[in-house]
Short mmCIF file of N, CA and C in Angstrom, two decimals:
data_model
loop_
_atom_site.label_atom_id
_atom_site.label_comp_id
_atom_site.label_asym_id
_atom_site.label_seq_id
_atom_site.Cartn_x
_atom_site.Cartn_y
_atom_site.Cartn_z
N UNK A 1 116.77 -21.40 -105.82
CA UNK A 1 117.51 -21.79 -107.01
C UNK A 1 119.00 -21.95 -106.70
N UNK A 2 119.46 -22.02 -105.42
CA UNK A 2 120.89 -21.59 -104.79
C UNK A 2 121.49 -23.57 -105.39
N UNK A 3 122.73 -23.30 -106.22
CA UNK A 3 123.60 -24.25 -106.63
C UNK A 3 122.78 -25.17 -107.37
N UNK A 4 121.80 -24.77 -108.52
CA UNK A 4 121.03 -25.69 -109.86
C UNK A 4 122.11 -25.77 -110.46
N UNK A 5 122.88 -24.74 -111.09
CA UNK A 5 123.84 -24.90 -112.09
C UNK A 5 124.50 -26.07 -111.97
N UNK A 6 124.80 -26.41 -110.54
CA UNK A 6 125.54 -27.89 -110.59
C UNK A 6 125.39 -28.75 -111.25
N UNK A 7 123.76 -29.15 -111.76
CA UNK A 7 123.24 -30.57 -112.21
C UNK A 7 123.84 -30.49 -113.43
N UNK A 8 123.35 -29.23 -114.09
CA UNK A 8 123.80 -29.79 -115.75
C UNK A 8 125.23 -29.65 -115.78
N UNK A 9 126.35 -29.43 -115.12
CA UNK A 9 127.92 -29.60 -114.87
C UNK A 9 127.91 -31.06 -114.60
N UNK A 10 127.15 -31.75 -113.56
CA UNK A 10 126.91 -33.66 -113.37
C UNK A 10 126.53 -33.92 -114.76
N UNK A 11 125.36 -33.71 -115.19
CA UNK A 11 124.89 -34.91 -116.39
C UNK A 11 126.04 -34.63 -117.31
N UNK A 12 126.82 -33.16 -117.86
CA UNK A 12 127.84 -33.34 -119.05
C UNK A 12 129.01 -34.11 -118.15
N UNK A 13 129.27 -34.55 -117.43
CA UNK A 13 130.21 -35.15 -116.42
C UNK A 13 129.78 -36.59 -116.83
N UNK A 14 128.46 -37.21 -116.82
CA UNK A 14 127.97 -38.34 -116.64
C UNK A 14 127.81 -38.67 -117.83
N UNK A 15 128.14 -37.56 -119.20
CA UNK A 15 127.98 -37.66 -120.45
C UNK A 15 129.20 -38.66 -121.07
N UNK A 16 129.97 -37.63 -120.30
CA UNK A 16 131.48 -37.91 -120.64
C UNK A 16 131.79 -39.22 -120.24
N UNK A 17 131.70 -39.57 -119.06
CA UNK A 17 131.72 -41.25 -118.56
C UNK A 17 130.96 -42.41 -119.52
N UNK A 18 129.76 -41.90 -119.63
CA UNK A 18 129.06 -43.03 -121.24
C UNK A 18 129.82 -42.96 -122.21
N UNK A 19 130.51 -41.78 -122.90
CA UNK A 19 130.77 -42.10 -124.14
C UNK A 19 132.54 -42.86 -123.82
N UNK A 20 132.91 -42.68 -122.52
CA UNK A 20 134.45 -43.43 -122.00
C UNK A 20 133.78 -44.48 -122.15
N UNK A 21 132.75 -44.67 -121.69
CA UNK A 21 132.31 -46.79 -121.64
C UNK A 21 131.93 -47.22 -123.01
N UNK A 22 131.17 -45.98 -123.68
CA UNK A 22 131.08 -46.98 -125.20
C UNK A 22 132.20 -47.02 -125.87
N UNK A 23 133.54 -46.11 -125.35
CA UNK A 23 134.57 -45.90 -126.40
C UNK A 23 135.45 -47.51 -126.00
N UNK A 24 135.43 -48.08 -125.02
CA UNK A 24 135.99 -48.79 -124.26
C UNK A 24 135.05 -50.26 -124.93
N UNK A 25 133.96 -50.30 -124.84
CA UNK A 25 133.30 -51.42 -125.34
C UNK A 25 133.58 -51.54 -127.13
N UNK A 26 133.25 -50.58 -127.23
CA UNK A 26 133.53 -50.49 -129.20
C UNK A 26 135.10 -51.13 -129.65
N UNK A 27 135.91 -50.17 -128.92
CA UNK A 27 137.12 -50.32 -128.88
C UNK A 27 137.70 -51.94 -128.97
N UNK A 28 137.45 -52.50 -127.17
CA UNK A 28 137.99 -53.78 -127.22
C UNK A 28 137.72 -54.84 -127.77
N UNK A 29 136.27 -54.92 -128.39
CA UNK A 29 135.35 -55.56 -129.33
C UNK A 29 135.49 -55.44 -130.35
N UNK A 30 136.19 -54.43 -131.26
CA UNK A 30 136.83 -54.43 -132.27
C UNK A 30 138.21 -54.86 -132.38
N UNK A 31 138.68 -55.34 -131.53
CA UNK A 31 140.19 -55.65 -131.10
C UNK A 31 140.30 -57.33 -131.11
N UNK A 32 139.26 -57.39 -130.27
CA UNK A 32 139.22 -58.83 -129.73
C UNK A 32 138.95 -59.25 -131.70
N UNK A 33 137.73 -59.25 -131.74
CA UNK A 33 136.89 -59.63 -132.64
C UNK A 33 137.87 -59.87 -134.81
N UNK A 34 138.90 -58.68 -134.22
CA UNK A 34 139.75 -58.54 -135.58
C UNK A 34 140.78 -58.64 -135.09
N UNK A 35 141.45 -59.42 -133.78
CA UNK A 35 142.56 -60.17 -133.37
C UNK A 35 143.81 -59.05 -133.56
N UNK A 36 143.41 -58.27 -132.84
CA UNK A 36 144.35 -56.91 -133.47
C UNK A 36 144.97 -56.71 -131.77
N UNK A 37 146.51 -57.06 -131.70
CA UNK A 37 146.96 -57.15 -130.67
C UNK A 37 147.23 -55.64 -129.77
N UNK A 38 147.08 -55.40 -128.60
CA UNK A 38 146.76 -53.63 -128.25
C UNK A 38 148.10 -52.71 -128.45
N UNK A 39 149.36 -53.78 -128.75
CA UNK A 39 150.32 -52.60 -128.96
C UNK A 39 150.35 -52.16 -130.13
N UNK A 40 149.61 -52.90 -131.39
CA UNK A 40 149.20 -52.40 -132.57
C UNK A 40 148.83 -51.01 -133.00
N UNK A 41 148.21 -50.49 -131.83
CA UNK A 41 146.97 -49.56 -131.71
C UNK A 41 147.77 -48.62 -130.28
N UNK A 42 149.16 -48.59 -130.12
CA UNK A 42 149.33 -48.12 -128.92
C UNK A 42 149.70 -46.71 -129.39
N UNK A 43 149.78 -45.71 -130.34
CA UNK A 43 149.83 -44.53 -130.63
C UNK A 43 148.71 -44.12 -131.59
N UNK A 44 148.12 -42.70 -131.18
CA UNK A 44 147.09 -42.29 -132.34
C UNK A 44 147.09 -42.46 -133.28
N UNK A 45 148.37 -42.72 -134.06
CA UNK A 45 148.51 -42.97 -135.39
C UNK A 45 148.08 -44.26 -135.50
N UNK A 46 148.67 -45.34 -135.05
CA UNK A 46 148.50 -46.44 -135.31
C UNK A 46 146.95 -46.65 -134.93
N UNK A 47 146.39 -45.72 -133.71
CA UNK A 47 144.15 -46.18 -134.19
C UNK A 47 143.94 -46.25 -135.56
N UNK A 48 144.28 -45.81 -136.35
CA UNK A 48 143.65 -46.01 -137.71
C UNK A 48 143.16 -47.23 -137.93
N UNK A 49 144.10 -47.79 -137.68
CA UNK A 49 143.81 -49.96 -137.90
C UNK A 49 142.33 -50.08 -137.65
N UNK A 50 142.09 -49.00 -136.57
CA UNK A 50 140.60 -49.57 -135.90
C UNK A 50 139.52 -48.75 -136.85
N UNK A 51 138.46 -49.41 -137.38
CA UNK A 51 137.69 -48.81 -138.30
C UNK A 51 136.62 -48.27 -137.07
N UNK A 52 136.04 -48.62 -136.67
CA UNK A 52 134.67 -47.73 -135.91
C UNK A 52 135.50 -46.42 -134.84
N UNK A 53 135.72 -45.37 -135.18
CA UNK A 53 136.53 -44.77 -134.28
C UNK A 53 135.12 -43.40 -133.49
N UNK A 54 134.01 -43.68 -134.06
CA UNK A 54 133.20 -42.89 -133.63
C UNK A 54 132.91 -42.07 -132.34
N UNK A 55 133.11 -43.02 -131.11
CA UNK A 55 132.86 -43.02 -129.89
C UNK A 55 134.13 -42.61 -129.56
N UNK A 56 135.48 -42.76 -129.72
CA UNK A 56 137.13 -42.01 -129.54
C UNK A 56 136.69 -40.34 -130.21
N UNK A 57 136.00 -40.49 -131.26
CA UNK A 57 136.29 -39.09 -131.78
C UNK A 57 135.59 -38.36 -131.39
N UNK A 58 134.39 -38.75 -130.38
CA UNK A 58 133.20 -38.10 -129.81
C UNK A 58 133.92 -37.79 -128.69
N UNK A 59 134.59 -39.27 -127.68
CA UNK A 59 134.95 -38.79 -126.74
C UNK A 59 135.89 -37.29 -126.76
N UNK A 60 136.68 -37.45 -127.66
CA UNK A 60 137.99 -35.92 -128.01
C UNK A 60 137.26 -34.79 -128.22
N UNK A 61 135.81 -35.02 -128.65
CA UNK A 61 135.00 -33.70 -128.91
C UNK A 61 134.30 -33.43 -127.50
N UNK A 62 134.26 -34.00 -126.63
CA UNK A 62 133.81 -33.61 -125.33
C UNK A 62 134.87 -33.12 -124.24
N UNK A 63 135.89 -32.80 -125.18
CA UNK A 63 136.95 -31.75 -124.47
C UNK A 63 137.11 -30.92 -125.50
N UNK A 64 136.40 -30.35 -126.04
CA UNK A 64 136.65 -29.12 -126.86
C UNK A 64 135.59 -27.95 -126.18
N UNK A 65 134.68 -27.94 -127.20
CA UNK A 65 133.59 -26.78 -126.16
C UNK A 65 133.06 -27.19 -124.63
N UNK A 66 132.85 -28.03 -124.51
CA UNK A 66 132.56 -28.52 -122.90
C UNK A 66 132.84 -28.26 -121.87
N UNK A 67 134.47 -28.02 -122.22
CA UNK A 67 135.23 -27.33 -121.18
C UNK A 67 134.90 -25.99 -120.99
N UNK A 68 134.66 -25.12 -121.86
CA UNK A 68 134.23 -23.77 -121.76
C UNK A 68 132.78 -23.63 -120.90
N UNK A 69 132.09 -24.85 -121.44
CA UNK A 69 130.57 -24.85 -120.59
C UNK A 69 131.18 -24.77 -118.82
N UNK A 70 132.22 -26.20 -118.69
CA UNK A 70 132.58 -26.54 -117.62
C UNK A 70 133.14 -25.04 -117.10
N UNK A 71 133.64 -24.61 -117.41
CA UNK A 71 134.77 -23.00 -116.90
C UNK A 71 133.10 -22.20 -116.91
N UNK A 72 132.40 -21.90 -117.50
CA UNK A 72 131.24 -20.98 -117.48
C UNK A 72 130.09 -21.11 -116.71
N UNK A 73 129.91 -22.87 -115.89
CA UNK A 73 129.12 -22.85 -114.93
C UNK A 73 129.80 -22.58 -113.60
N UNK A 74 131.09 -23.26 -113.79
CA UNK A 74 131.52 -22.86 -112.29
C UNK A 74 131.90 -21.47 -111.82
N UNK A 75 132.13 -20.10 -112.82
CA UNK A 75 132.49 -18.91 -112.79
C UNK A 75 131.15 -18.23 -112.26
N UNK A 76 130.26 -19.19 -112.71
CA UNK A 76 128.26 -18.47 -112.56
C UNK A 76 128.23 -19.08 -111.19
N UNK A 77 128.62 -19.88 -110.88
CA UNK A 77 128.50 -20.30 -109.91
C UNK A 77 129.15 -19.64 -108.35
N UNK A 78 130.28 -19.39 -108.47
CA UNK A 78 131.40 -18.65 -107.79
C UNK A 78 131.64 -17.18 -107.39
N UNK A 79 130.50 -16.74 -108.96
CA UNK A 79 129.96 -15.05 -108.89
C UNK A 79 128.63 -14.95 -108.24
N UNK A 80 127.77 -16.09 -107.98
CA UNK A 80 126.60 -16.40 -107.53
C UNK A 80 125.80 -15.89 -108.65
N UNK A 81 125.70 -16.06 -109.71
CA UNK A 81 125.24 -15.55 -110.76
C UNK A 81 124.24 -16.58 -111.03
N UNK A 82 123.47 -17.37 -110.36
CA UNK A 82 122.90 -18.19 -111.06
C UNK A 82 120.98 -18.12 -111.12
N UNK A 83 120.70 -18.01 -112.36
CA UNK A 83 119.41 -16.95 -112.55
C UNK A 83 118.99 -18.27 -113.69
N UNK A 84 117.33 -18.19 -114.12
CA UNK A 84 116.61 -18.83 -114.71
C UNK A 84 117.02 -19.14 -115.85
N UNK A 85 117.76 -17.86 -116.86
CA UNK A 85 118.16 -17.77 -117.96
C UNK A 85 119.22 -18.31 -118.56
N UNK A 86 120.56 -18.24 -117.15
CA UNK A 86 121.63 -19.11 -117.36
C UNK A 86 121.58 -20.92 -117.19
N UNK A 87 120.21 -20.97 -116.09
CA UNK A 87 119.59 -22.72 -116.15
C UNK A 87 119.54 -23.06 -117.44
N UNK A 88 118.64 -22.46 -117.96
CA UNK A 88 117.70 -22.95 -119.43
C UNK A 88 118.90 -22.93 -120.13
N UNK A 89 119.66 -22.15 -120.40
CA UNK A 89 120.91 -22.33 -121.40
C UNK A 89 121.82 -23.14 -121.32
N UNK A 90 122.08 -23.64 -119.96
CA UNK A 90 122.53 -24.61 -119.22
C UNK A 90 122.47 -26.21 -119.48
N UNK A 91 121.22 -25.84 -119.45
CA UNK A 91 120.33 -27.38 -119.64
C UNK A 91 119.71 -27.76 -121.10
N UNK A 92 120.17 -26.41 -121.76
CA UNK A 92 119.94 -26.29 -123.33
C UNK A 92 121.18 -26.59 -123.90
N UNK A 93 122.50 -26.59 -123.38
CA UNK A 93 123.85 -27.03 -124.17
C UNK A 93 123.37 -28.65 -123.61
N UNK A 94 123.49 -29.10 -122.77
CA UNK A 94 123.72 -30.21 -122.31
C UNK A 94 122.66 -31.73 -122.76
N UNK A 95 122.05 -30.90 -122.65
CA UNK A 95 120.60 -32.12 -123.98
C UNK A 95 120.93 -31.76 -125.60
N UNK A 96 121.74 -30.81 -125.72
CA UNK A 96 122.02 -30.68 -127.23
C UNK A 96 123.34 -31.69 -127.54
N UNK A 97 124.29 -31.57 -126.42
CA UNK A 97 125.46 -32.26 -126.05
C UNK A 97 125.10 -33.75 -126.01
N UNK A 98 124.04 -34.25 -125.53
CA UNK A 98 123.55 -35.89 -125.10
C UNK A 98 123.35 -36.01 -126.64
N UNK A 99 122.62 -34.82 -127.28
CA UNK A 99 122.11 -35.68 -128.53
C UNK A 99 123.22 -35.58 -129.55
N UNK A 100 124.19 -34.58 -129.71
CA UNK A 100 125.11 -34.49 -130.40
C UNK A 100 126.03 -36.16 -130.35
N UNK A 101 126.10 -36.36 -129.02
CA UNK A 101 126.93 -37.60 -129.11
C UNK A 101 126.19 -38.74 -129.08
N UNK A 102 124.39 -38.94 -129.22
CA UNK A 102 123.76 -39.89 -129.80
C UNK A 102 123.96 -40.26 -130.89
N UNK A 103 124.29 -39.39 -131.83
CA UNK A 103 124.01 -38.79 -133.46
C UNK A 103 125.53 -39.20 -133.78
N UNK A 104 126.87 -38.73 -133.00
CA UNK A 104 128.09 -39.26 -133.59
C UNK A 104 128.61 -41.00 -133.47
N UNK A 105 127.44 -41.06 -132.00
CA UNK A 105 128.48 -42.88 -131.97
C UNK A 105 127.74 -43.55 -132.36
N UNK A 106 126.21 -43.17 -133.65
CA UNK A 106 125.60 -44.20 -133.35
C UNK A 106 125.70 -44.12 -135.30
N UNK A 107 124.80 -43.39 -135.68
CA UNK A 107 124.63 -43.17 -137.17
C UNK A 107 125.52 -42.57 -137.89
N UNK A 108 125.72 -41.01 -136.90
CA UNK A 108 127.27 -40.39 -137.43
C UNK A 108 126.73 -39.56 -138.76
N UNK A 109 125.75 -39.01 -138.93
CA UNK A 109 125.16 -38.35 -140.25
C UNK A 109 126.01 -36.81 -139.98
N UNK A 110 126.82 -36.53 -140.54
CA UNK A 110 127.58 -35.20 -140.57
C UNK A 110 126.76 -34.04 -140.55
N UNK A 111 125.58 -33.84 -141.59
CA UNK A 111 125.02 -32.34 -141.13
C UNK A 111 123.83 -32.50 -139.74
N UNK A 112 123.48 -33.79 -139.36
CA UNK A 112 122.71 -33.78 -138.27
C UNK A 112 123.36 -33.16 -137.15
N UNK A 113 124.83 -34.13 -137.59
CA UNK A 113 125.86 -33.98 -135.95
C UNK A 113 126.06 -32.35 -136.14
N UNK A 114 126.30 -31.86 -137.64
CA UNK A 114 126.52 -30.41 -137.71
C UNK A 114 125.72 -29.91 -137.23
N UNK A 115 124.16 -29.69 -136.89
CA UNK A 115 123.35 -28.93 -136.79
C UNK A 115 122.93 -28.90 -135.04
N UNK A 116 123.29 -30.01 -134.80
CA UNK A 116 122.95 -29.92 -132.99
C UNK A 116 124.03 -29.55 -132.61
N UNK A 117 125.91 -29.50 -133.30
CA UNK A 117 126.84 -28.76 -132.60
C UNK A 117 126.44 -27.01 -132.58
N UNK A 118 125.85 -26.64 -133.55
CA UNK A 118 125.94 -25.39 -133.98
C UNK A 118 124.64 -24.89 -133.29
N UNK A 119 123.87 -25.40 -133.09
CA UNK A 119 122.96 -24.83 -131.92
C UNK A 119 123.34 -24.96 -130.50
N UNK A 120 124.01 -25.89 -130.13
CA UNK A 120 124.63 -26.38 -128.88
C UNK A 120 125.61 -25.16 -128.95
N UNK A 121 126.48 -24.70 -129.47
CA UNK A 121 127.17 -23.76 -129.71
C UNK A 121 126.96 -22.14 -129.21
N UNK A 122 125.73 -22.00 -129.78
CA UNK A 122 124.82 -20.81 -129.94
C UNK A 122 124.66 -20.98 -128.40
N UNK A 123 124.00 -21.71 -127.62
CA UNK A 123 123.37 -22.03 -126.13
C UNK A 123 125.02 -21.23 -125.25
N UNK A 124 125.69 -22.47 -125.67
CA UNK A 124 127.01 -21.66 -124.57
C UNK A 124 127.56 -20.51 -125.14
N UNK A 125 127.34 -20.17 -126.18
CA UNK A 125 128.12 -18.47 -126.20
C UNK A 125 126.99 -17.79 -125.60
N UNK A 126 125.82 -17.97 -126.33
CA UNK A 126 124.81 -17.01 -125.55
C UNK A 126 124.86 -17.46 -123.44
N UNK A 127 125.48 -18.25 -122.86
CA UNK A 127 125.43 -18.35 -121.40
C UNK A 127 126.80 -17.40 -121.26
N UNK A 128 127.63 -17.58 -121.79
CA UNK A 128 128.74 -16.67 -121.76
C UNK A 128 128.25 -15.26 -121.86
N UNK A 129 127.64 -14.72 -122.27
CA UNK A 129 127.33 -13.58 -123.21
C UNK A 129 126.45 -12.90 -121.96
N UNK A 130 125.23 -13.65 -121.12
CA UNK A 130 124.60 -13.52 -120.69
C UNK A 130 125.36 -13.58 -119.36
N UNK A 131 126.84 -13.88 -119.10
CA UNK A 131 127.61 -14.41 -117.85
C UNK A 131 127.80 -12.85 -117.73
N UNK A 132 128.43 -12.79 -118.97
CA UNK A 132 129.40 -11.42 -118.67
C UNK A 132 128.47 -10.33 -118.56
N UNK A 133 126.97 -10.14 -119.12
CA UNK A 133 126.19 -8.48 -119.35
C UNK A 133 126.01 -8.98 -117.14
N UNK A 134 125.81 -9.90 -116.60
CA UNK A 134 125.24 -10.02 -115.19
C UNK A 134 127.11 -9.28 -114.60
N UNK A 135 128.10 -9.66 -114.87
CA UNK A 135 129.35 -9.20 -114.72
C UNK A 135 129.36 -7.91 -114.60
N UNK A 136 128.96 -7.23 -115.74
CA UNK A 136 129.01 -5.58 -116.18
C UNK A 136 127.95 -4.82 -115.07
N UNK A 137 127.01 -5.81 -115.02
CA UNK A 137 125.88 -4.54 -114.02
C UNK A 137 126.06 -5.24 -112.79
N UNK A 138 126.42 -5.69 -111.85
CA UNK A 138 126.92 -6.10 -110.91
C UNK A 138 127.37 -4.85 -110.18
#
């Protein structure tokens, strides 16, 4: 099982790169398409102009908890901590994470997106939780 933890650190890595390309396709296609010149749109404030902001606001949410996933595999990793329980939780934020940002750039239904953050949630505190009791008896 020596260095699994890596993969699910790649796919939220490879997560993050899709939702840069749909933010990038949505984006300039809404630009082009409503002749909206890019210095229009050259401060956060001024995105507003752009109505589909789904895939920008997804992307900004994949630097919020993610990063903590990101800091919590490589610490499991570094402590050699890496055991069946921290996989599954692992690979349990990160398919909750794919679908969380299926659900924001596509339909965008607020308690759906609510309900896969808040289990996705639950996954990385409980890998944290489970980081630190392997910490304590060490």
């Amino acid at each position: 099982m020596h260095n699994q933890l890596i993969w699910p650190l790649f796919a939220m890595a490879l997560l993050s790169s899709l939702v840069w390309l749909r933010l990038f396709q949505t984006r300039i296609g809404e630009m082009k398409r409503r002749q909206i010149h890019p210095q229009q749109v050259a401060t956060s404030v001024q995105t507003s102009l752009l109505e589909d902001t789904r895939a920008a606001d997804n992307f900004r949410n994949l630097f919020e908890l993610p990063v903590l996933f990101y800091l919590a595999i490589l610490l499991a990793i570094h402590l050699n901590f890496e055991n069946i329980i921290l996989l599954l939780l692992a690979w349990a934020f990160v398919a909750l994470r794919f679908l969380h940002s299926y659900i924001h750039c596509t339909y965008n239904r607020v308690m759906d997106r609510f309900r896969v953050y808040l289990i996705s949630g639950i996954m990385l505190w409980s890998f944290w939780v489970v980081l630190a009791y392997l910490f304590l008896i060490k």
